[in-house]
Structure formats: C-alpha cells, structure tokens
Short mmCIF file of C-alpha atoms and ligand atoms in Angstrom, two decimals:
data_model
loop_
_atom_site.label_atom_id
_atom_site.label_comp_id
_atom_site.label_asym_id
_atom_site.label_seq_id
_atom_site.Cartn_x
_atom_site.Cartn_y
_atom_site.Cartn_z
CA MET A 1 -10.24 19.40 -11.88
CA PRO A 2 -9.63 22.76 -12.25
CA HIS A 3 -6.04 23.75 -12.96
CA LYS A 4 -6.53 26.32 -10.23
CA LEU A 5 -6.56 23.67 -7.65
CA ILE A 6 -3.00 22.23 -8.45
CA THR A 7 -1.71 25.41 -8.67
CA LEU A 8 -2.80 26.30 -5.52
CA ALA A 9 -1.57 23.01 -4.08
CA ALA A 10 1.92 23.32 -5.57
CA GLN A 11 1.79 26.75 -3.85
CA ARG A 12 0.96 25.16 -0.37
CA LEU A 13 3.59 22.46 -0.80
CA ARG A 14 6.17 25.10 -1.45
CA ALA A 15 5.16 26.86 1.44
CA GLY A 16 5.70 23.83 3.57
CA GLY A 17 2.12 22.31 3.75
CA VAL A 18 0.93 19.00 3.27
CA VAL A 19 -1.18 18.05 0.15
CA ALA A 20 -2.64 14.63 -0.19
CA PHE A 21 -2.99 13.58 -3.96
CA PRO A 22 -4.00 10.44 -6.14
CA THR A 23 -1.61 8.04 -7.67
CA GLU A 24 -2.19 5.14 -9.73
CA THR A 25 -1.69 2.91 -7.14
CA VAL A 26 -2.92 4.61 -3.64
CA TYR A 27 -3.33 8.21 -2.34
CA GLY A 28 0.35 9.65 -1.28
CA LEU A 29 0.19 12.32 1.57
CA GLY A 30 2.62 14.90 0.28
CA ALA A 31 5.48 17.33 1.49
CA ASP A 32 8.57 19.28 -0.20
CA ALA A 33 11.03 16.69 0.45
CA ARG A 34 13.62 19.31 1.00
CA ASN A 35 12.15 20.74 3.85
CA GLU A 36 12.40 18.98 6.77
CA ASN A 37 9.84 20.74 8.78
CA ALA A 38 7.47 19.72 6.41
CA VAL A 39 8.37 16.14 5.94
CA LEU A 40 8.18 16.15 9.53
CA ARG A 41 4.63 16.93 9.95
CA VAL A 42 3.98 14.17 7.48
CA PHE A 43 5.42 11.88 9.90
CA GLU A 44 3.44 13.53 12.71
CA ILE A 45 0.08 13.41 10.87
CA LYS A 46 0.20 9.74 9.94
CA GLY A 47 1.50 8.97 13.62
CA ARG A 48 4.44 6.85 11.39
CA PRO A 49 7.85 6.21 13.42
CA ALA A 50 10.79 8.18 12.24
CA ASP A 51 12.75 5.44 11.19
CA HIS A 52 10.34 4.53 8.28
CA PRO A 53 11.45 6.17 5.18
CA LEU A 54 9.33 7.86 2.58
CA ILE A 55 9.17 7.56 -1.25
CA VAL A 56 10.43 10.40 -3.07
CA HIS A 57 7.94 11.13 -6.10
CA LEU A 58 9.30 13.10 -9.05
CA ALA A 59 7.69 14.34 -12.15
CA GLU A 60 10.41 12.56 -14.64
CA ALA A 61 13.28 10.30 -14.51
CA GLY A 62 15.47 13.20 -15.48
CA GLN A 63 15.35 14.40 -11.48
CA ALA A 64 16.30 11.23 -10.31
CA SER A 65 19.96 12.19 -10.45
CA ALA A 66 19.40 15.15 -7.75
CA TRP A 67 18.38 12.38 -5.27
CA ALA A 68 20.40 9.46 -6.13
CA ALA A 69 24.37 9.43 -6.04
CA GLU A 70 24.69 6.80 -8.45
CA ILE A 71 22.11 5.46 -11.15
CA THR A 72 23.18 2.01 -11.86
CA GLU A 73 22.65 0.40 -15.40
CA PRO A 74 19.50 -1.79 -14.28
CA ALA A 75 18.22 1.13 -12.61
CA ARG A 76 18.54 3.18 -15.81
CA ARG A 77 16.58 0.33 -17.90
CA LEU A 78 13.78 0.00 -15.41
CA MET A 79 13.28 3.54 -15.28
CA ALA A 80 13.05 3.81 -19.14
CA ARG A 81 10.99 1.17 -19.08
CA PHE A 82 8.49 1.59 -16.34
CA TRP A 83 8.32 5.19 -15.54
CA PRO A 84 5.85 6.82 -14.87
CA GLY A 85 4.24 3.71 -13.33
CA PRO A 86 3.92 1.64 -10.13
CA LEU A 87 7.62 1.13 -9.41
CA THR A 88 9.72 2.40 -6.96
CA LEU A 89 13.52 2.21 -6.87
CA VAL A 90 15.81 2.50 -4.07
CA LEU A 91 19.05 3.88 -4.75
CA PRO A 92 22.09 5.40 -2.96
CA ALA A 93 20.99 8.79 -1.69
CA ARG A 94 23.14 11.81 -2.69
CA ASP A 95 24.42 13.53 0.74
CA ASP A 96 22.26 16.41 0.35
CA VAL A 97 18.66 14.76 0.41
CA PRO A 98 17.25 15.23 3.83
CA ARG A 99 17.73 12.13 6.50
CA VAL A 100 14.52 12.63 7.78
CA VAL A 101 13.23 11.69 4.29
CA THR A 102 15.36 8.36 4.22
CA GLY A 103 14.62 7.41 7.73
CA GLY A 104 18.45 8.07 8.46
CA GLN A 105 19.53 5.61 5.70
CA ASP A 106 22.32 6.43 2.97
CA SER A 107 19.55 5.16 0.51
CA VAL A 108 16.47 6.89 -1.36
CA ALA A 109 13.35 5.44 -2.67
CA LEU A 110 12.26 7.15 -6.19
CA ARG A 111 9.08 7.07 -7.95
CA VAL A 112 7.37 8.90 -10.93
CA PRO A 113 3.67 7.82 -10.51
CA ASN A 114 1.67 7.55 -13.74
CA HIS A 115 -1.33 9.71 -12.86
CA PRO A 116 -2.30 12.81 -14.59
CA LEU A 117 -3.35 14.63 -11.24
CA ALA A 118 0.02 13.73 -9.56
CA LEU A 119 2.07 14.69 -12.65
CA ALA A 120 0.13 17.97 -13.14
CA LEU A 121 0.93 18.57 -9.45
CA LEU A 122 4.87 17.40 -9.34
CA ARG A 123 5.34 19.58 -12.71
CA GLU A 124 3.74 22.68 -11.19
CA PHE A 125 5.62 22.11 -8.03
CA SER A 126 9.10 21.36 -9.58
CA GLY A 127 8.82 24.07 -12.24
CA ALA A 128 8.75 26.88 -9.75
CA ASN A 129 11.74 24.98 -7.71
CA GLY A 130 14.46 25.13 -10.18
CA ASP A 131 16.51 22.35 -11.07
CA ALA A 132 18.71 22.20 -8.19
CA HIS A 133 15.76 21.34 -5.81
CA GLY A 134 14.86 18.06 -8.16
CA GLY A 135 11.31 18.37 -7.85
CA GLY A 136 10.78 15.35 -5.28
CA LEU A 137 7.71 15.15 -3.06
CA ALA A 138 8.08 12.87 -0.36
CA ALA A 139 4.71 10.95 0.20
CA PRO A 140 4.09 7.96 2.05
CA SER A 141 0.18 6.55 1.54
CA ALA A 142 -2.11 8.69 2.92
CA ASN A 143 -3.09 6.29 5.97
CA ARG A 144 -2.59 6.52 9.56
CA PHE A 145 0.41 4.09 10.26
CA GLY A 146 -0.49 0.38 10.46
CA ALA A 147 -4.05 0.92 8.15
CA VAL A 148 -4.92 0.18 4.83
CA SER A 149 -3.90 2.39 2.67
CA PRO A 150 -6.55 4.94 0.86
CA THR A 151 -7.72 4.42 -2.55
CA GLU A 152 -10.50 7.18 -2.72
CA ALA A 153 -10.12 10.92 -1.33
CA ARG A 154 -12.84 10.29 1.12
CA HIS A 155 -10.59 8.01 3.07
CA VAL A 156 -7.83 10.48 3.35
CA ARG A 157 -10.50 13.16 4.56
CA ALA A 158 -11.87 10.55 7.04
CA ALA A 159 -8.48 9.90 8.43
CA PHE A 160 -7.00 12.95 8.30
CA GLY A 161 -10.00 15.79 8.34
CA THR A 162 -8.14 19.43 8.45
CA GLN A 163 -4.89 18.17 9.71
CA VAL A 164 -4.17 18.07 5.79
CA ASP A 165 -3.94 21.35 3.63
CA GLN A 166 -5.78 19.91 0.88
CA VAL A 167 -6.71 17.03 -0.71
CA LEU A 168 -6.68 16.69 -4.66
CA ASP A 169 -9.77 14.18 -5.29
CA GLY A 170 -8.86 12.18 -8.48
CA GLY A 171 -11.62 9.27 -8.04
CA PRO A 172 -10.87 5.85 -6.98
CA CYS A 173 -7.13 4.59 -7.98
CA ARG A 174 -6.68 2.70 -10.80
CA PHE A 175 -4.50 -0.14 -9.58
CA GLY A 176 -5.58 0.30 -5.58
CA LEU A 177 -2.41 -1.56 -4.00
CA GLU A 178 0.56 -0.09 -3.63
CA SER A 179 3.79 0.02 -5.96
CA THR A 180 6.57 -2.44 -6.23
CA ILE A 181 9.84 -1.64 -4.61
CA VAL A 182 13.08 -2.72 -5.90
CA SER A 183 16.45 -2.13 -4.12
CA LEU A 184 19.51 -1.62 -6.44
CA LEU A 185 21.71 -0.91 -3.38
CA ASP A 186 23.34 -4.63 -4.19
CA GLU A 187 24.86 -6.20 -7.18
CA ARG A 188 21.44 -7.89 -7.81
CA PRO A 189 18.20 -5.84 -8.00
CA ARG A 190 16.10 -7.22 -5.16
CA VAL A 191 12.37 -6.91 -4.53
CA LEU A 192 11.60 -5.24 -1.03
CA ARG A 193 7.80 -5.08 -1.39
CA PRO A 194 5.68 -7.09 -3.90
CA GLY A 195 3.37 -4.58 -5.42
CA VAL A 196 1.29 -3.59 -8.68
CA LEU A 197 4.17 -4.61 -11.11
CA PRO A 198 4.46 -8.03 -11.15
CA LEU A 199 7.69 -10.08 -11.22
CA SER A 200 7.33 -11.09 -14.92
CA ALA A 201 7.26 -7.42 -15.89
CA LEU A 202 10.58 -7.22 -14.13
CA ARG A 203 11.89 -10.03 -15.44
CA GLU A 204 11.59 -8.83 -19.05
CA VAL A 205 13.89 -6.09 -18.53
CA LEU A 206 16.61 -7.46 -15.90
CA GLY A 207 16.34 -11.15 -17.38
CA GLU A 208 14.83 -14.59 -15.73
CA ASP A 209 17.52 -14.51 -12.98
CA GLY A 210 18.01 -10.77 -12.90
CA ILE A 211 15.86 -10.22 -10.09
CA GLU A 212 16.11 -11.65 -6.45
CA HIS A 213 13.03 -11.99 -4.47
CA SER A 214 11.28 -14.12 -1.71
CA ALA A 215 8.19 -14.77 -3.58
CA SER A 216 7.22 -18.25 -2.40
CA SER A 217 4.88 -20.87 -4.33
CA ASP A 218 3.98 -22.89 -1.78
CA SER A 219 2.76 -20.66 1.36
CA ALA A 220 -0.52 -18.14 1.19
CA ALA A 221 1.65 -16.01 3.47
CA PRO A 222 4.94 -15.93 0.97
CA ALA A 223 6.96 -12.67 1.87
CA THR A 224 9.00 -11.98 4.77
CA LEU A 225 9.78 -8.19 3.77
CA ARG A 226 13.10 -6.83 4.21
CA VAL A 227 11.63 -3.28 3.99
CA PRO A 228 13.09 -1.33 6.60
CA GLY A 229 10.04 -0.65 9.08
CA ALA A 230 7.78 -3.39 7.22
CA LEU A 231 5.64 -4.90 10.20
CA ALA A 232 4.00 -7.99 10.38
CA ALA A 233 0.52 -6.12 11.13
CA HIS A 234 0.97 -3.60 8.73
CA TYR A 235 -2.35 -2.80 6.19
CA ALA A 236 -4.38 -3.90 8.81
CA PRO A 237 -8.23 -3.27 9.15
CA ALA A 238 -9.56 -2.66 12.56
CA THR A 239 -11.55 -5.94 12.26
CA PRO A 240 -9.53 -9.21 13.18
CA LEU A 241 -9.14 -11.27 9.73
CA GLU A 242 -8.27 -15.04 9.31
CA ILE A 243 -7.35 -16.52 5.94
CA HIS A 244 -8.62 -20.00 4.89
CA THR A 245 -8.80 -22.09 1.72
CA ILE A 246 -12.35 -22.49 0.55
CA ASP A 247 -12.56 -25.84 1.88
CA ALA A 248 -11.47 -24.77 5.47
CA LEU A 249 -13.99 -21.93 5.73
CA ALA A 250 -17.39 -23.83 6.46
CA ASP A 251 -15.70 -25.50 9.56
CA ARG A 252 -14.15 -22.61 11.02
CA ALA A 253 -17.01 -20.33 10.52
CA THR A 254 -19.31 -22.94 12.49
CA THR A 255 -16.45 -23.22 15.24
CA LEU A 256 -16.49 -19.45 15.69
CA LEU A 257 -20.45 -19.11 15.72
CA ASP A 258 -20.74 -22.17 18.33
CA GLN A 259 -18.57 -19.88 20.36
CA GLY A 260 -21.09 -16.95 20.02
CA LEU A 261 -19.10 -14.43 17.81
CA ARG A 262 -20.48 -12.12 15.12
CA ILE A 263 -18.47 -13.39 11.71
CA ALA A 264 -18.56 -12.86 7.92
CA VAL A 265 -17.04 -14.12 5.24
CA LEU A 266 -15.56 -12.46 2.46
CA ARG A 267 -15.00 -14.93 -0.67
CA ARG A 268 -13.89 -14.02 -4.24
CA ASN A 269 -16.89 -13.95 -6.74
CA ARG A 270 -16.53 -17.52 -8.89
CA ASN A 271 -20.35 -18.16 -8.69
CA LEU A 272 -19.62 -21.10 -6.54
CA ARG A 273 -22.60 -22.71 -4.55
CA SER A 274 -22.53 -21.83 -0.60
CA GLN A 275 -19.76 -24.45 -0.06
CA GLY A 276 -21.57 -25.68 3.27
CA LEU A 277 -21.14 -22.12 4.81
CA PRO A 278 -24.19 -21.53 7.46
CA PRO A 279 -26.99 -20.15 5.84
CA ALA A 280 -27.43 -16.99 7.86
CA LEU A 281 -23.57 -16.07 7.66
CA PRO A 282 -23.18 -12.76 5.98
CA GLN A 283 -21.20 -13.29 2.82
CA PHE A 284 -19.25 -10.28 0.86
CA LEU A 285 -17.78 -10.56 -2.43
CA LEU A 286 -14.36 -9.71 -4.14
CA PRO A 287 -13.72 -10.08 -8.04
CA ALA A 288 -12.36 -13.44 -9.23
CA ARG A 289 -9.69 -11.85 -11.35
CA VAL A 290 -6.49 -10.36 -9.69
CA GLU A 291 -6.60 -6.89 -10.87
CA PRO A 292 -10.11 -5.98 -10.01
CA TYR A 293 -9.81 -7.61 -6.72
CA ALA A 294 -6.55 -5.70 -6.04
CA ARG A 295 -8.20 -2.67 -6.88
CA SER A 296 -11.30 -3.11 -4.18
CA LEU A 297 -9.42 -5.05 -1.71
CA TYR A 298 -8.69 -1.87 0.78
CA ALA A 299 -11.98 -0.38 -0.07
CA ARG A 300 -14.24 -3.42 1.10
CA LEU A 301 -11.60 -4.10 4.11
CA ARG A 302 -12.62 -0.34 4.99
CA GLU A 303 -16.25 -1.20 4.71
CA LEU A 304 -16.09 -4.34 6.87
CA ASP A 305 -14.92 -2.52 9.98
CA ARG A 306 -17.76 -0.33 9.81
CA PHE A 307 -19.83 -3.56 11.14
CA ALA A 308 -17.70 -4.34 13.72
CA PHE A 309 -17.50 -7.99 13.25
CA ASP A 310 -15.57 -10.06 16.03
CA CYS A 311 -13.92 -11.83 12.96
CA VAL A 312 -13.90 -11.99 9.16
CA LEU A 313 -13.26 -15.14 7.40
CA VAL A 314 -11.09 -14.63 4.15
CA GLU A 315 -11.30 -16.65 1.26
CA ALA A 316 -7.68 -17.54 0.55
CA PRO A 317 -6.69 -16.48 -3.19
CA PRO A 318 -4.83 -18.83 -5.40
CA VAL A 319 -0.88 -19.11 -4.19
CA ASP A 320 0.97 -17.85 -7.17
CA GLU A 321 3.15 -15.23 -8.66
CA THR A 322 0.21 -12.71 -9.95
CA TRP A 323 -1.53 -12.84 -6.58
CA TRP A 324 1.91 -12.21 -4.72
CA ALA A 325 1.01 -8.61 -3.76
CA VAL A 326 -2.36 -9.38 -2.87
CA ASN A 327 -1.72 -12.20 -0.62
CA ASP A 328 1.12 -10.24 0.78
CA ARG A 329 -1.26 -7.58 1.99
CA LEU A 330 -3.98 -10.25 3.10
CA ALA A 331 -1.39 -11.97 5.37
CA ARG A 332 -0.21 -8.43 6.73
CA ALA A 333 -3.87 -7.30 7.55
CA ALA A 334 -4.79 -10.91 9.08
CA ALA A 335 -1.26 -10.75 11.04
CA GLN A 336 -2.83 -9.34 14.34
CA TRP A 337 -5.15 -12.66 14.46
CA PRO A 338 -4.93 -14.44 16.91
CA PRO A 339 -6.40 -10.95 18.05
CA ARG A 340 -4.84 -8.55 20.61
CA VAL A 341 -7.53 -10.39 22.87
CA PRO A 342 -7.35 -14.13 22.78
CA LEU A 343 -10.07 -16.02 21.76
CA ALA A 344 -11.28 -17.24 24.78
CA GLU A 345 -11.31 -13.73 26.32
CA LEU A 346 -13.20 -12.48 23.26
CA THR A 347 -15.81 -14.85 24.30
CA ARG A 348 -16.59 -13.38 27.76
CA ALA A 349 -19.04 -11.03 27.72
CA SER A 350 -17.09 -8.21 28.66
CA HIS A 351 -15.44 -8.17 25.00
CA TRP A 352 -18.80 -8.75 23.28
CA ARG A 353 -19.85 -5.69 21.05
CA ILE A 354 -23.46 -4.87 21.05
CA PRO A 355 -24.35 -4.62 17.38
O1 LIG B 401 2.31 3.06 -4.28
C1 LIG B 401 3.04 3.61 -3.64
O2 LIG B 401 4.32 3.24 -3.31
C2 LIG B 401 2.43 4.63 -2.64
C3 LIG B 401 2.06 5.69 -3.37
C4 LIG B 401 1.76 7.09 -2.39
O3 LIG B 401 3.09 6.24 -4.07
N1 LIG B 401 3.11 5.01 -1.43
C5 LIG B 401 3.62 4.24 -0.51
O4 LIG B 401 4.66 4.72 0.48
O5 LIG B 401 3.29 3.04 -0.51
P1 LIG B 401 4.44 4.14 2.02
O6 LIG B 401 5.26 5.20 2.70
O7 LIG B 401 3.22 3.81 2.65
O8 LIG B 401 5.44 3.04 1.81
C6 LIG B 401 6.82 3.18 1.30
C7 LIG B 401 7.72 1.95 1.53
C8 LIG B 401 7.99 1.86 3.35
O9 LIG B 401 7.59 0.32 3.10
C9 LIG B 401 9.29 1.95 3.36
O10 LIG B 401 9.88 1.22 4.29
C10 LIG B 401 9.82 1.82 1.86
O11 LIG B 401 8.89 2.22 1.14
N2 LIG B 401 10.99 2.52 1.62
C11 LIG B 401 11.23 3.82 1.71
N3 LIG B 401 12.69 4.28 1.28
C12 LIG B 401 13.17 3.50 1.62
C13 LIG B 401 14.45 3.03 1.50
N4 LIG B 401 15.63 4.02 1.36
N5 LIG B 401 15.24 2.09 1.55
C14 LIG B 401 14.37 0.60 1.77
N6 LIG B 401 12.57 1.09 1.69
C15 LIG B 401 12.54 2.33 1.57
MG1 LIG B 402 1.66 2.99 3.64
#
C-alpha cells in the first residue's frame, strides 16, 4: 500500500474522520479517541449503544500511561510479552479519557495491534499529535452492531459504503477472530472475552493460577461473558444457526427437512464420510484445525447468509481450551435460535423464502 494512503488516513482521523483499518484479528472502525464527536460518529455508523465501550488502539506500549491511571505489575508483564498482539487490557482510566470512549465507565481498554498497516497508521497519527494526546484510535470491530466482525476490507465496504471516510485494505486478517480481553481492575487478572491469544499463553506470564476465567470444559457454549454490553446474540449472522455434535446432525437434519425447511450443514473438514446425512443436503466445510477454522469462520458465515437458508446446522467443534474463543463465538452466533420466529411459525407458508 502506498504510504500516501496512510498519510491521508491519518490526516482524516486528525480532522475528526472515521477510517477503517486492518488488524491481525479483525478490521476496526477508527476515530481519534480524544475527539468526542468523531467517536460519537463511530457509535452512530455502527448502530452501537452508547454504553458499549470501545478499545483504544495504540502505536506502542509507552503510550498506555496517557490513558491508564495505573499500570499494574501484571499489566506491565502482559504488555511486554504480548504487545503488539491480539491482547486487550482493561485498566483504570485517567480522568481525561473521554467517557464516550469508555461507555461511561472509569476503565479503559487498550491494545497495540500487530499489523504493519495498523501500526503505520497509528504511528503517523500519533506522530503529528504530540505526546500529550497519547496517540489513541478508538476502534470497535468494523461491523454493524450485533453482526459478525469483518475479516476483509470488502466486508467493511459492504456494510458501510460511503459512511466511512476511508477503508485501508490490508487483505484478509491473519487470525480472523477478535483479541482476548483481560481485565486488570481486580487483584487477579480476569478474562472478559476469550479471543485469539490462548489461556495457555496468559498462564505462561501470570502463572498457572494467575488468571481468572470462565472457560468450562464440559459445555459447547462455555462462556457467559461479563464484558459490559456482551449480548448473547452478538456476532450473529442473518441465518439461524444450530450447533450439534456430529452424531446428532443427521437426525436433526432429517427432522428439519421433513418440516419442509431449506437447510444446510457446516462441518469441519476431516474427510469423514457423510455420517448418515441426507444425500441432497448442502454441506459447507471449514478447516479441521483451530487456527484456519477461526480465520475463515466469519467469512464462511457471511457467505452462507447469501443463500438465505432457513437454518444452518453447525457441527460442534471439540470442547477444549484451544477452541474456547471459537465455541464462544459460535454459541453467540446461534443464540438467536430458536429464531425470532418459532419453528412452528417458520413452517407456515408466509415465512417461506422463495429460493
Ligand atoms: O480484536 C479486537 O479486539 C478488535 C480489533 C479491531 O481490535 N476490536 C473489537 O472491538 O473487537 P469491539 O468493540 O467489537 O469489542 C470490544 C470489546 C467490547 O465487548 C467491549 O465491551 C469491551 O471490548 N470493552 C471495551 N472497553 C471496556 C472496558 N473499559 N471494560 C470492559 N470491557 C470493555
Ligand atoms: Mg465487535
């Protein structure tokens, strides 16, 4: 990408504009975190409720002290080890941090993304702002509120068109799932949102018992998140999803097909035979391993929406720690099912979609 485009983007941000940019996780919708009107525009464009706080993105860890009132010892260690990277830290906010960014709270979420374009943009933006500003870009994921996060520039353009001043195109995101959010507000660091950075990595720095989390090993839908504004049906595609173990897929598919519904199956690609699935059933595949699965999940869900299936049956991934973030997002994507329209209603002619 020509540096001119980055310079232009930084200028627009300083003038109160809204610029979408790639990170290693998902695309963000950025605005000057010290400019209340610019941040309000982000909320408006996204359709996001005002009490959902935004992450402030920084060019380097040294800028954190312009935003956080206190940087605790575990925070320091996490920054040193994982920034730039897919880890967001929630810290007590300085008084001068606009509360529009923090959703009215006295804490602020900070992250240094690990993406050359994002870092170039953040450096250019902060370079011209002076040290007191702290260089922060408030940036939520660049999707409409409640929808799945964008992992490619075209997803951002499709959602927002000319509502944003510029979209920096960095190609598909390397990880495709959001950052891990850790709160340092209490004595013990706590995972607020599972994400790309695994628990095992956090434990390496904080010790085996050094991190609190609600990962459960016995449920396919483990996390009840305590992130403010984390709604059950976040990250949801337009298509109703159901999650089933591979053994239960065939029965469920038969039941729904018997009701006259147009359905499909989304499976992990493990070269298994069809597991007794009805022969004419459309099957979509995701990679078997967790990293490529996570990388393509959101794009796959968007693609499936184009078919307007009545329901997509998703093969449940393994329930273990490495799949925690994926299982969390899948559970949220499926949380609206039973759908807004009950199944019995769906089978009435008025709700049928003409293919
Ligand atoms: O990977 C990511 O984190 C992406 C990229 C663009 O950086 N960003 C992202 O932002 O996912 P967003 O706005 O979609 O999600 C941010 C989450 C929200 O769930 C919000 O509640 C939480 O961060 N958050 C922000 N500030 C917080 C705070 N002060 N306390 C607790 N949670 C906070
Ligand atoms: Mg989001």
